[in-house]
Coordinates of C-alpha atoms in Angstrom, one line a residue:
M1 CA -62.3 -24.0 65.7
D2 CA -61.0 -25.5 68.4
Y3 CA -60.2 -23.5 71.9
L4 CA -58.2 -24.6 75.4
L5 CA -59.2 -22.1 78.6
Y6 CA -56.7 -22.2 81.3
R7 CA -56.8 -20.6 85.0
F8 CA -52.8 -19.6 85.8
S9 CA -54.0 -20.7 89.4
A10 CA -55.0 -23.9 89.1
L11 CA -51.9 -24.9 87.3
A12 CA -49.5 -27.3 88.4
P13 CA -46.0 -25.9 89.3
D14 CA -44.2 -28.3 87.0
T15 CA -46.0 -26.8 83.8
C16 CA -43.2 -24.7 82.9
D17 CA -40.8 -26.2 81.0
L18 CA -38.4 -23.5 80.1
Q19 CA -36.6 -26.3 78.0
L20 CA -39.1 -26.1 75.8
L21 CA -38.2 -22.7 74.6
P22 CA -35.7 -21.5 72.5
V23 CA -33.3 -19.2 74.5
A24 CA -34.6 -15.8 73.1
E25 CA -38.2 -16.8 75.1
Q26 CA -36.2 -17.7 78.1
A27 CA -34.9 -14.7 78.0
M28 CA -38.2 -12.5 77.4
A29 CA -39.8 -14.9 80.4
A30 CA -37.0 -13.6 82.7
K31 CA -37.6 -10.0 81.8
R32 CA -41.7 -10.4 81.3
G33 CA -42.4 -12.6 84.1
G34 CA -43.8 -16.1 84.7
K35 CA -47.3 -15.7 82.9
Y36 CA -45.3 -15.3 79.5
A37 CA -42.8 -18.6 80.3
I38 CA -46.6 -20.6 81.1
I39 CA -48.3 -19.1 77.7
R40 CA -45.5 -19.9 75.7
T41 CA -44.3 -23.3 76.8
L42 CA -48.2 -24.4 76.7
L43 CA -48.4 -22.9 72.9
R44 CA -45.7 -25.1 72.3
Q45 CA -46.5 -27.8 73.8
E46 CA -50.2 -27.3 71.6
L47 CA -48.7 -26.4 68.4
E48 CA -46.2 -29.4 68.7
R49 CA -49.2 -31.9 69.6
R50 CA -50.7 -30.5 66.4
S51 CA -48.4 -29.9 64.0
G52 CA -45.8 -33.1 65.0
V53 CA -43.1 -30.1 64.9
P54 CA -41.4 -30.5 67.8
A55 CA -41.8 -27.6 70.2
L56 CA -38.2 -26.2 70.4
D57 CA -38.0 -26.2 66.1
I58 CA -41.4 -24.1 65.9
S59 CA -40.6 -20.8 64.4
F60 CA -42.7 -17.7 64.7
S61 CA -43.1 -15.2 62.3
Y62 CA -44.7 -11.9 63.3
S63 CA -47.6 -9.8 62.1
E64 CA -47.2 -6.1 61.7
H65 CA -49.0 -5.7 64.6
G66 CA -46.6 -8.3 66.6
K67 CA -49.2 -10.9 66.5
P68 CA -47.3 -14.6 66.5
I69 CA -47.7 -16.4 63.3
F70 CA -47.0 -20.6 62.7
E71 CA -47.9 -21.3 59.5
A72 CA -48.5 -24.9 60.0
Q73 CA -51.2 -24.1 62.6
P74 CA -53.4 -20.6 62.8
F75 CA -54.0 -19.5 66.0
N76 CA -54.5 -16.9 68.5
I77 CA -54.2 -16.4 72.0
S78 CA -55.2 -13.8 75.1
H79 CA -55.4 -14.0 78.9
S80 CA -56.6 -11.6 81.2
G81 CA -55.8 -11.6 85.2
D82 CA -56.7 -15.4 85.8
M83 CA -57.4 -16.9 82.6
L84 CA -55.7 -17.4 79.2
C85 CA -57.4 -18.7 76.4
M86 CA -55.8 -20.2 73.3
A87 CA -58.0 -20.8 70.3
F88 CA -57.0 -23.0 66.9
H89 CA -58.5 -22.9 63.4
H90 CA -57.8 -24.3 59.8
S91 CA -57.2 -20.7 59.0
S92 CA -56.7 -17.2 60.7
I93 CA -58.7 -16.9 63.6
G94 CA -58.8 -14.0 66.4
V95 CA -60.1 -14.6 70.0
D96 CA -60.9 -11.7 72.8

């Protein structure tokens, strides 16, 4: 298992590059607020690094509970307050 921890307040202002998000996720970011955009940007950047699939080409499927799934790289994310954790593994993984 590999994981990354982020403190939202310590991230650079240019962390969130909306150009890495598909139009639907940009709309969701506008609706849900800044943290959603930051989380999705960081997630897409890391999935691109790990899988070689360009960030904009990453396509998620969703579990029956709404959890995003990317077949090429199993991951899980959790955030609370000022903290974000992203976990990656070669098989299904959870972090909470």
